[in-house]
Coordinates of C-alpha atoms in Angstrom, one line a residue:
Chain A
M1 CA -0.2 0.1 0.1
S2 CA 1.5 3.6 -1.0
S3 CA 1.9 6.2 1.4
Q4 CA -0.7 8.2 -0.5
I5 CA -3.4 6.0 0.4
V6 CA -2.9 5.9 4.5
P7 CA -4.3 9.3 5.0
L8 CA -7.4 8.4 2.9
V9 CA -7.9 5.3 5.6
I10 CA -7.1 7.5 8.4
I11 CA -10.1 9.8 7.2
G12 CA -12.3 6.7 6.7
V13 CA -11.2 5.8 10.3
S14 CA -12.1 8.9 11.6
V15 CA -15.5 8.8 10.3
L16 CA -15.8 5.4 11.5
F17 CA -15.3 7.0 15.2
I18 CA -17.6 10.1 14.4
L19 CA -20.5 7.7 13.3
G20 CA -19.9 5.3 16.2
I21 CA -20.3 8.1 18.9
K22 CA -23.3 9.2 17.0
F23 CA -24.9 6.0 16.8
L24 CA -24.4 6.0 20.5
S25 CA -26.8 8.5 20.9
S26 CA -29.8 6.4 20.3
P27 CA -31.0 3.4 22.2
K28 CA -31.8 1.5 18.9
T29 CA -28.2 2.0 17.0
A30 CA -25.7 2.3 20.0
R31 CA -24.9 -1.0 19.7
L32 CA -24.0 -0.9 16.4
G33 CA -22.2 2.5 16.8
N34 CA -19.7 0.7 19.3
L35 CA -19.2 -2.1 16.9
V36 CA -18.4 0.6 14.0
A37 CA -15.9 2.3 16.6
A38 CA -14.5 -1.0 17.1
A39 CA -14.2 -1.9 13.4
G40 CA -12.5 1.9 12.8
M41 CA -10.1 0.7 15.6
F42 CA -9.3 -2.8 13.8
I43 CA -9.0 -0.8 10.5
A44 CA -6.5 1.7 11.8
L45 CA -4.5 -1.1 13.1
C46 CA -4.2 -2.7 9.6
V47 CA -2.8 0.6 8.2
L48 CA -0.7 1.1 11.1
L49 CA 1.0 -2.5 10.5
K50 CA 1.1 -2.2 6.7
T51 CA 2.6 1.5 6.3
D52 CA 3.4 3.2 9.3
G53 CA 5.0 0.6 10.7
T54 CA 6.8 -0.4 7.4
S55 CA 10.2 1.0 8.1
V56 CA 9.8 -0.8 11.8
W57 CA 8.4 -4.3 10.3
S58 CA 11.4 -4.1 7.7
H59 CA 13.7 -4.9 10.3
G60 CA 12.4 -8.3 10.5
W61 CA 10.7 -10.3 13.3
S62 CA 12.4 -9.5 16.8
F63 CA 12.2 -10.0 20.3
N64 CA 10.2 -6.8 20.5
Y65 CA 7.5 -8.1 18.1
T66 CA 7.1 -11.1 20.3
L67 CA 6.6 -8.8 23.3
I68 CA 3.8 -6.6 21.3
V69 CA 2.1 -10.1 20.3
I70 CA 2.3 -11.4 24.4
G71 CA 1.6 -8.0 25.5
T72 CA -1.4 -7.7 23.5
L73 CA -2.7 -11.1 24.1
I74 CA -2.4 -10.4 28.0
G75 CA -4.1 -7.0 27.8
L76 CA -6.8 -8.8 25.6
I77 CA -7.4 -11.6 28.6
I78 CA -7.5 -9.0 31.3
G79 CA -10.0 -6.8 29.5
A80 CA -12.2 -9.7 28.6
I81 CA -12.3 -11.0 31.8
G82 CA -13.0 -7.7 33.4
A83 CA -15.4 -7.0 30.9
Y84 CA -17.4 -10.1 31.2
S85 CA -17.2 -10.8 35.1
V86 CA -18.2 -7.7 36.3
K87 CA -21.6 -7.2 37.8
M88 CA -23.4 -4.4 36.2
T89 CA -23.6 -2.5 39.5
S90 CA -19.9 -2.1 39.5
M91 CA -19.8 -1.1 35.8
P92 CA -18.1 2.3 37.0
Q93 CA -15.4 1.0 38.9
M94 CA -14.6 -1.1 35.6
V95 CA -15.1 1.9 33.4
A96 CA -12.4 3.9 35.8
L97 CA -10.0 1.0 35.7
F98 CA -10.0 0.7 32.0
N99 CA -9.6 4.3 31.8
G100 CA -6.7 4.5 34.1
L101 CA -4.8 1.8 32.4
G102 CA -5.2 3.7 29.1
G103 CA -3.8 6.9 30.9
G104 CA -1.3 4.7 32.1
A105 CA -0.4 3.6 28.5
A106 CA -0.6 7.2 27.3
A107 CA 2.1 8.3 29.9
L108 CA 4.5 5.5 29.3
V109 CA 4.5 5.9 25.6
A110 CA 5.2 9.6 25.9
S111 CA 7.9 9.1 28.5
L112 CA 9.7 6.6 26.5
E113 CA 9.8 8.8 23.2
F114 CA 10.9 11.8 25.6
I115 CA 13.5 9.8 27.4
K116 CA 14.7 8.5 24.4
G117 CA 14.8 11.9 22.9
A118 CA 17.2 13.4 25.8
H119 CA 19.8 10.8 25.5
G120 CA 20.3 10.8 21.8
P121 CA 20.7 13.6 19.2
E122 CA 17.7 13.1 17.4
I123 CA 15.8 14.7 20.2
A124 CA 12.4 14.5 19.4
G125 CA 12.9 15.3 15.7
I126 CA 11.9 11.7 14.5
K127 CA 10.9 12.3 11.1
L128 CA 10.9 15.6 11.4
P129 CA 12.6 19.1 10.6
A130 CA 14.9 19.7 13.3
L131 CA 13.3 23.2 13.7
Q132 CA 13.5 24.6 17.2
A133 CA 10.2 25.7 17.4
A134 CA 9.0 21.9 16.1
S135 CA 10.9 20.6 19.0
A136 CA 9.7 22.7 21.3
F137 CA 6.2 21.6 20.4
I138 CA 6.8 18.1 20.2
A139 CA 8.3 18.1 23.8
G140 CA 5.6 20.0 25.1
S141 CA 3.1 17.3 23.8
M142 CA 5.3 14.6 25.0
L143 CA 5.0 16.6 28.8
F144 CA 1.4 17.2 28.4
A145 CA 0.7 13.5 27.6
T146 CA 3.3 12.2 30.4
L147 CA 1.9 14.4 33.0
I148 CA -2.4 14.2 32.2
G149 CA -1.7 10.5 31.3
S150 CA -0.3 9.8 35.1
L151 CA -2.6 11.9 36.7
S152 CA -5.5 10.0 34.9
F153 CA -3.9 7.0 36.1
S154 CA -3.5 7.7 39.4
G155 CA -6.6 9.3 39.7
S156 CA -8.9 6.7 38.1
I157 CA -7.2 4.3 40.5
I158 CA -8.3 6.3 43.6
A159 CA -11.8 6.9 41.8
Y160 CA -11.8 3.0 41.4
L161 CA -11.1 2.5 45.3
K162 CA -13.6 4.9 46.3
L163 CA -16.5 3.0 44.2
E164 CA -15.4 0.1 46.0
G165 CA -16.0 1.4 49.1
K166 CA -12.4 2.3 50.2
F167 CA -12.0 5.7 52.0
E168 CA -14.9 7.1 50.3
K169 CA -15.6 10.0 52.5
P170 CA -13.6 12.9 51.3
H171 CA -10.2 13.3 52.7
T172 CA -9.2 16.9 53.6
F173 CA -7.0 18.9 55.7
P174 CA -6.3 22.6 56.1
G175 CA -4.4 24.3 53.1
Q176 CA -5.1 21.3 50.8
N177 CA -6.0 23.6 48.0
I178 CA -2.6 25.4 48.8
L179 CA -0.5 22.6 48.7
N180 CA -2.2 21.2 45.2
G181 CA -1.8 24.6 43.8
L182 CA 1.8 24.5 44.8
I183 CA 2.3 21.0 43.1
L184 CA 0.7 22.3 40.3
L185 CA 2.9 25.1 40.1
V186 CA 6.1 23.0 40.2
I187 CA 4.9 20.6 37.8
L188 CA 4.0 23.5 35.4
G189 CA 7.6 24.9 36.2
L190 CA 9.1 21.3 35.4
C191 CA 7.4 21.3 32.3
G192 CA 8.6 24.8 31.2
F193 CA 12.1 23.7 31.9
L194 CA 12.1 20.5 30.1
T195 CA 10.3 21.7 26.9
F196 CA 13.2 24.0 26.2
N197 CA 16.0 21.6 27.8
A198 CA 14.7 18.2 26.8
S199 CA 18.4 16.9 25.9
G200 CA 19.9 19.0 28.8
G201 CA 21.9 17.2 31.4
N202 CA 19.3 17.3 34.4
A203 CA 16.6 16.4 32.0
T204 CA 15.8 12.8 32.6
L205 CA 16.1 13.6 36.5
A206 CA 13.9 16.4 36.1
F207 CA 11.3 14.1 34.2
I208 CA 11.3 11.6 36.6
V209 CA 10.5 14.0 39.1
L210 CA 7.8 15.7 36.9
F211 CA 6.2 11.8 36.5
C212 CA 6.2 11.2 40.1
L213 CA 4.6 14.6 41.0
A214 CA 2.1 14.1 38.2
L215 CA 1.1 10.5 39.6
F216 CA 1.1 12.1 43.2
F217 CA -1.1 15.1 41.7
G218 CA -3.6 12.4 40.7
V219 CA -3.8 11.3 44.1
A220 CA -4.1 14.4 45.8
M221 CA -6.6 16.1 43.3
V222 CA -9.5 12.6 43.9
M223 CA -8.7 12.1 47.2
P224 CA -10.7 15.2 48.5
I225 CA -14.0 14.6 46.3
G226 CA -16.6 12.5 47.8
G227 CA -17.4 9.0 46.5
A228 CA -20.9 10.4 45.2
D229 CA -19.1 12.7 42.9
M230 CA -16.9 10.0 41.2
P231 CA -19.1 10.1 38.2
V232 CA -18.0 13.4 37.4
V233 CA -14.4 12.5 38.0
I234 CA -14.4 9.6 36.1
S235 CA -15.8 11.6 33.2
L236 CA -13.3 14.1 33.5
L237 CA -10.4 11.8 33.8
N238 CA -11.8 9.9 30.7
S239 CA -11.3 13.0 28.6
F240 CA -8.1 13.6 30.1
T241 CA -7.1 10.5 28.9
G242 CA -8.5 11.4 25.5
L243 CA -6.1 14.6 25.4
A244 CA -3.4 13.0 26.6
V245 CA -3.8 10.3 23.7
A246 CA -3.9 13.1 21.1
A247 CA -0.9 14.7 22.4
D248 CA 1.0 11.6 22.1
G249 CA -0.4 11.4 18.6
F250 CA 1.0 14.9 18.0
A251 CA 4.4 13.6 19.5
I252 CA 4.7 10.4 17.5
N253 CA 3.0 11.8 14.3
N254 CA -0.1 9.5 14.2
L255 CA -3.4 11.0 13.1
A256 CA -5.5 8.3 14.1
M257 CA -4.4 8.8 17.6
V258 CA -4.7 12.6 17.3
V259 CA -8.4 12.5 16.2
A260 CA -9.6 9.7 18.3
G261 CA -7.9 11.1 21.4
T262 CA -9.2 14.7 20.6
L263 CA -12.9 13.2 19.9
V264 CA -12.6 11.6 23.3
G265 CA -11.1 14.6 25.1
S266 CA -13.9 17.3 23.5
S267 CA -17.0 14.9 24.3
G268 CA -15.8 13.8 27.5
T269 CA -15.1 17.6 28.8
L270 CA -18.8 18.3 27.6
L271 CA -20.2 15.3 29.3
T272 CA -18.5 16.4 32.4
L273 CA -20.3 19.8 32.2
L274 CA -23.7 18.3 31.5
M275 CA -23.3 15.9 34.4
C276 CA -22.3 19.0 36.9
K277 CA -25.2 20.9 35.3
A278 CA -27.5 18.1 36.4
M279 CA -26.5 18.3 39.8
N280 CA -26.7 22.3 39.7
R281 CA -23.1 22.6 40.9
P282 CA -20.2 24.4 39.2
V283 CA -17.5 21.9 38.0
T284 CA -15.0 23.8 40.2
N285 CA -17.1 23.5 43.6
V286 CA -17.0 19.6 42.4
L287 CA -13.0 19.3 42.3
F288 CA -12.1 21.6 44.8
G289 CA -15.1 22.0 47.3
A290 CA -14.7 18.9 49.4
F291 CA -18.8 19.2 49.1
G292 CA -19.6 16.2 51.3
S293 CA -17.5 17.3 54.8
S294 CA -19.1 20.6 55.0
G295 CA -22.5 19.6 53.9
G296 CA -23.1 17.1 56.6
S297 CA -22.7 19.7 59.5
A298 CA -24.7 22.3 57.8
A299 CA -27.6 19.9 57.3
A300 CA -27.0 18.7 60.7
A301 CA -27.5 21.8 62.3
G302 CA -30.8 22.6 59.9
G303 CA -32.5 19.8 61.7
V304 CA -35.9 18.7 60.1
A305 CA -39.3 19.2 61.7
G306 CA -41.7 16.3 61.8
T307 CA -42.2 12.7 62.2
V308 CA -41.5 9.6 60.0
K309 CA -44.3 7.3 59.6
P310 CA -43.8 3.6 58.8
I311 CA -45.9 1.3 56.9
Q312 CA -46.0 -2.5 56.6
A313 CA -45.9 -4.4 52.7
D314 CA -49.5 -5.3 52.7
E315 CA -50.8 -1.8 52.8
V316 CA -48.4 -0.8 49.9
A317 CA -49.2 -4.0 48.1
L318 CA -53.1 -2.6 48.2
L319 CA -52.1 0.9 47.5
L320 CA -50.4 0.1 44.3
A321 CA -52.8 -2.7 43.3
Y322 CA -55.8 -0.1 43.3
A323 CA -53.2 2.7 41.6
Q324 CA -53.9 4.2 38.2
R325 CA -50.6 5.6 37.7
V326 CA -47.3 4.4 39.4
V327 CA -44.0 6.1 38.9
V328 CA -40.9 4.1 40.6
V329 CA -37.8 6.2 41.5
P330 CA -35.2 4.1 41.5
G331 CA -31.5 4.9 43.2
Y332 CA -28.3 3.3 44.1
G333 CA -29.9 1.4 46.9
M334 CA -31.7 -0.6 44.3
A335 CA -28.2 -1.8 42.6
V336 CA -26.8 -2.4 45.9
A337 CA -29.9 -4.7 47.2
Q338 CA -29.8 -6.4 43.4
A339 CA -33.3 -5.5 43.4
Q340 CA -33.7 -4.5 39.8
H341 CA -35.0 -7.8 38.7
S342 CA -37.7 -7.9 41.5
V343 CA -38.8 -4.6 40.4
R344 CA -39.5 -5.6 37.0
E345 CA -41.7 -8.4 38.5
L346 CA -43.6 -6.1 40.3
T347 CA -43.9 -3.5 37.3
E348 CA -45.2 -6.5 35.3
E349 CA -47.8 -7.7 37.7
L350 CA -48.9 -4.3 38.0
G351 CA -49.1 -4.1 34.2
K352 CA -51.4 -7.1 34.3
R353 CA -53.4 -5.2 36.3
G354 CA -54.0 -2.2 34.0
V355 CA -51.7 0.0 36.2
E356 CA -49.9 2.7 34.3
V357 CA -45.9 2.1 35.6
Q358 CA -43.3 4.3 34.9
F359 CA -39.8 4.9 35.9
A360 CA -38.4 8.3 36.6
I361 CA -34.6 8.4 35.9
H362 CA -32.9 11.1 37.7
P363 CA -29.9 12.3 35.4
V364 CA -27.2 11.3 38.2
A365 CA -29.4 8.5 39.9
G366 CA -26.5 6.0 40.9
R367 CA -22.9 6.4 40.6
M368 CA -22.9 7.5 36.7
P369 CA -25.1 9.0 34.8
G370 CA -27.3 6.5 32.8
H371 CA -26.3 3.9 35.5
M372 CA -29.9 2.8 36.4
N373 CA -30.9 2.6 32.5
V374 CA -28.3 -0.1 32.3
L375 CA -29.5 -1.9 35.5
L376 CA -32.9 -1.9 34.3
A377 CA -31.9 -2.7 31.0
E378 CA -30.3 -5.6 32.3
A379 CA -33.7 -7.0 34.3
N380 CA -35.6 -6.5 30.8
V381 CA -37.1 -3.4 31.5
P382 CA -38.1 -1.9 28.2
Y383 CA -36.5 1.0 28.2
D384 CA -39.8 3.0 26.7
Q385 CA -40.9 2.9 30.2
L386 CA -38.1 4.8 31.8
V387 CA -38.6 8.5 31.8
E388 CA -36.5 11.4 32.4
M389 CA -36.4 13.7 35.1
E390 CA -37.7 17.0 32.8
A391 CA -40.6 14.7 31.1
I392 CA -42.2 13.1 34.2
N393 CA -41.7 16.2 36.8
P394 CA -44.9 18.3 35.5
S395 CA -47.2 15.1 35.9
M396 CA -46.1 14.3 39.1
D397 CA -49.3 15.9 40.7
R398 CA -51.1 13.3 39.0
V399 CA -49.3 10.2 40.1
D400 CA -51.0 7.8 42.9
V401 CA -48.0 6.2 44.3
C402 CA -44.8 7.4 44.0
L403 CA -42.4 4.2 45.0
V404 CA -38.7 5.5 45.9
I405 CA -36.3 2.4 45.9
G406 CA -33.0 3.2 47.6
A407 CA -32.8 6.8 46.0
N408 CA -32.3 9.6 48.3
D409 CA -30.7 12.9 47.4
V410 CA -32.3 13.0 43.9
V411 CA -35.9 13.2 45.3
N412 CA -34.9 15.5 48.4
P413 CA -37.2 18.6 48.4
A414 CA -34.8 20.5 50.2
A415 CA -33.2 21.2 47.1
R416 CA -36.3 23.3 46.2
E417 CA -37.1 24.5 49.9
D418 CA -34.1 24.9 52.0
K419 CA -31.9 27.9 51.0
S420 CA -29.0 26.4 53.2
S421 CA -29.0 23.0 52.1
P422 CA -25.4 22.2 50.0
I423 CA -28.0 20.7 47.5
Y424 CA -30.2 23.9 47.1
G425 CA -31.0 24.5 43.2
M426 CA -30.5 20.7 42.3
P427 CA -32.9 19.8 39.9
I428 CA -35.0 16.9 41.6
I429 CA -37.6 14.5 40.8
E430 CA -40.4 16.3 42.6
A431 CA -41.5 12.8 44.4
D432 CA -43.1 15.0 47.1
R433 CA -46.0 16.1 45.0
C434 CA -47.8 12.8 44.2
K435 CA -50.5 11.4 46.4
T436 CA -48.7 8.9 48.5
V437 CA -45.1 8.6 48.5
I438 CA -43.4 5.2 49.6
V439 CA -40.0 5.2 50.5
M440 CA -38.4 1.8 50.7
K441 CA -34.8 2.2 52.7
R442 CA -32.8 0.3 54.8
S443 CA -32.7 2.5 57.6
M444 CA -32.8 5.9 58.3
A445 CA -29.1 6.7 57.5
A446 CA -28.5 9.8 55.5
G447 CA -27.9 9.1 51.8
F448 CA -24.3 9.4 49.7
A449 CA -23.7 13.6 50.2
G450 CA -24.8 13.0 53.8
I451 CA -27.8 15.3 53.7
E452 CA -31.4 14.9 55.8
N453 CA -34.2 14.2 53.6
H454 CA -37.1 16.4 54.0
L455 CA -39.0 14.2 52.2
F456 CA -39.3 11.5 54.8
Y457 CA -40.9 13.7 57.2
K458 CA -43.7 15.0 54.7
D459 CA -47.6 14.3 55.4
N460 CA -47.6 11.8 52.3
T461 CA -44.6 9.8 52.8
R462 CA -44.8 6.4 54.5
M463 CA -41.3 4.6 55.3
L464 CA -41.3 0.6 54.3
F465 CA -38.3 -0.2 56.2
G466 CA -36.1 -3.1 55.2
D467 CA -33.7 -4.5 52.4
A468 CA -35.0 -3.6 49.1
K469 CA -35.2 -7.1 47.3
A470 CA -36.9 -8.6 50.3
S471 CA -39.6 -5.8 50.5
L472 CA -40.3 -6.1 46.8
N473 CA -40.5 -9.8 46.6
A474 CA -43.1 -9.3 49.7
L475 CA -44.8 -7.0 47.3
V476 CA -44.9 -8.9 44.3
A477 CA -46.5 -11.9 46.3
Q478 CA -48.9 -9.7 48.1
V479 CA -50.0 -7.9 44.7
K480 CA -50.4 -11.3 43.3
A481 CA -53.0 -12.4 46.2
S482 CA -54.7 -9.3 46.1
Chain B
M1 CA 5.4 21.3 12.8
D2 CA 2.7 20.3 10.5
T3 CA 0.1 22.9 10.9
N4 CA -2.5 20.4 9.3
V5 CA -2.2 18.2 12.4
L6 CA -3.4 21.3 14.5
F7 CA -5.9 22.5 12.0
I8 CA -7.5 18.6 12.3
F9 CA -7.1 18.7 16.0
I10 CA -9.2 22.0 16.3
L11 CA -11.8 20.7 14.2
A12 CA -12.2 17.3 15.9
I13 CA -12.9 19.4 19.3
F14 CA -15.9 20.7 17.4
V15 CA -16.9 17.3 16.3
G16 CA -16.4 15.6 19.3
I17 CA -18.9 18.5 21.0
E18 CA -21.3 18.3 18.3
V19 CA -22.0 14.9 18.2
I20 CA -22.4 14.1 21.6
S21 CA -24.6 17.3 22.5
K22 CA -27.9 15.0 20.8
V23 CA -27.2 12.2 23.6
P24 CA -29.9 11.5 25.8
S25 CA -29.0 10.9 29.7
M26 CA -30.0 7.3 29.7
L27 CA -26.8 6.7 27.1
H28 CA -24.2 8.3 29.3
T29 CA -23.0 5.5 30.9
P30 CA -22.6 3.5 27.7
L31 CA -21.4 6.5 26.3
M32 CA -18.5 7.0 28.6
S33 CA -17.6 3.7 28.3
G34 CA -17.3 3.6 24.5
T35 CA -15.4 6.5 24.2
N36 CA -12.9 5.0 26.8
A37 CA -12.6 2.3 24.6
I38 CA -12.0 4.6 21.5
H39 CA -9.0 6.0 23.5
G40 CA -7.9 2.6 23.6
I41 CA -6.2 3.7 20.2
I42 CA -3.3 4.3 22.6
L43 CA -2.4 0.6 22.0
F44 CA -0.8 1.6 18.7
G45 CA 1.3 4.2 20.4
G46 CA 2.7 1.5 22.7
I47 CA 3.1 -0.9 19.7
L48 CA 5.1 1.8 17.9
V49 CA 7.2 2.6 20.8
L50 CA 7.8 -1.2 21.6
A51 CA 8.7 -2.0 18.0
D52 CA 11.5 0.6 18.5
A53 CA 12.8 0.1 22.2
A54 CA 16.5 -0.6 22.4
T55 CA 16.9 -0.9 25.8
P56 CA 15.7 -3.5 28.4
L57 CA 14.1 -0.7 30.3
A58 CA 12.5 0.6 27.2
Q59 CA 11.5 -3.0 26.6
A60 CA 9.9 -3.4 29.8
L61 CA 8.0 -0.1 29.9
G62 CA 7.0 -0.4 26.6
F63 CA 5.6 -3.9 27.3
V64 CA 3.5 -2.4 30.1
A65 CA 2.0 0.1 27.7
V66 CA 0.8 -2.5 25.3
V67 CA -0.6 -4.4 27.9
F68 CA -2.6 -1.5 29.5
G69 CA -3.6 -0.1 26.1
S70 CA -4.7 -3.4 25.2
A71 CA -6.6 -4.0 28.2
N72 CA -8.5 -0.7 27.8
V73 CA -9.3 -1.0 24.1
F74 CA -10.4 -4.6 24.2
G75 CA -12.1 -4.5 27.7
G76 CA -13.7 -1.1 26.7
F77 CA -15.5 -2.5 23.4
M78 CA -16.5 -5.4 25.1
V79 CA -18.0 -3.9 28.4
T80 CA -19.9 -1.0 26.3
D81 CA -21.3 -4.0 24.4
R82 CA -22.2 -6.0 27.0
M83 CA -24.4 -3.0 28.3
L84 CA -25.6 -1.9 24.9
Q85 CA -27.1 -5.6 24.3
M86 CA -29.3 -5.3 27.2
F87 CA -31.2 -2.1 25.7
K88 CA -34.1 -3.5 24.3
K89 CA -37.5 -2.6 23.5
K90 CA -40.9 -4.1 24.6
K91 CA -41.4 -7.5 22.9

């Protein structure tokens, strides 16, 4: 294949990536979209082998190629085991982990190129005219990829651990933001130094310091953020990795990497902002606010008036069986209790009795946007029963029974009523406007954000305590019997 | 430096924003996972670097990069497909 054809193929690959992301935007074509993107990846690999790598491959088979094959196979096995063994509830952790690996790879690729440059006369000038400006630009992209990639690696690992329940509370100490700022300044200073002294005597040492600081900065950045905000963090780190890959593409002059990395970088940034918008918090507040710790104390001081009214499963079953319209609000608690199949059974049972059942999905319910949709889809709930928050809120007055399963902050009317609440202004599913609200909960503990829920104390709210799955199974039996 | 690459970079930023702005929130998790798989293209960077590796250190680091990148790209696409195959309409 001649070298003129490769850019044309890369254009085709770019179109496949763009179409893949576009197809992902509709439930009908989403699966196809994923396959289209994968096909693009495969074609790009073929082109890489046949032309970009021609000079490389022409050296004949060597130990390095054996290493490539073995490494790829090991990665394939790790990826396949991870992808097919992970429970649907742990999906966000898996994405965080894969993202961290990608970030680590991006940092390593850039580091290797950089160290190679620092030790040879061909500093960063590989296949490029040795213009001073060009070298600085290339060195800059390598440093950027190293910095962002390693930050994404360590940050993703921390995000993974937090979602696994390890130190999920925000960790803060006085002056933390100042310390992080100082580290960032040192990092930027090192980057500046290395950009223009890439082949100097101290370059390698400075580079290693930079690498370690970037790893540390990823930890320092994510540690103060509460577990509830991990979706935003993962989305942000996902776009970081994309940018690091794009910068690597600049450095090793690979167009496919530039396009793919940039697409991920820009779409990931927008997704992050959309998620913050859904929580009505500026992204800076998520990253630097250490929200959970301050929020807890503020809510405790506020206090809530009213009493909690418990209810038994048989009463709930009667309410449901004779309702006309029922709305289910699922939350992370449903995922933890593995109750999604029981929920589907209950809604099917109600459907047979002519009850209109819908699911109200808050954009940030669960640990990731769309997390609830994935879980309910797994339990065979048809996706046209799932209604987004904005679509369902106007008709909440006409709902007979609202069943809140393991959701907390996303139905907290404090977001509307209590100006002192840390979640004030966050859009919520207005469950409190329904005729009757049934909250299924294990205990009276506060939600993930550590805020007292005003909904539990409303006159039209009843609490059904116990394990969500057990309660739901009891409800299914009772509804069948009645 | 090839300014064409910068040109492509800038255009890709806008394409990325434009394409995702129509995605409903119910598909955000698969989308994040899908784009996560796409940046697994870093595997190619790992392959190119490892192919050129001259020292044992470079070979070791390049090997790790290839393993990481490969896990990212294969795992990413597989986990996304696993999520999406569950999105079915009412039978």
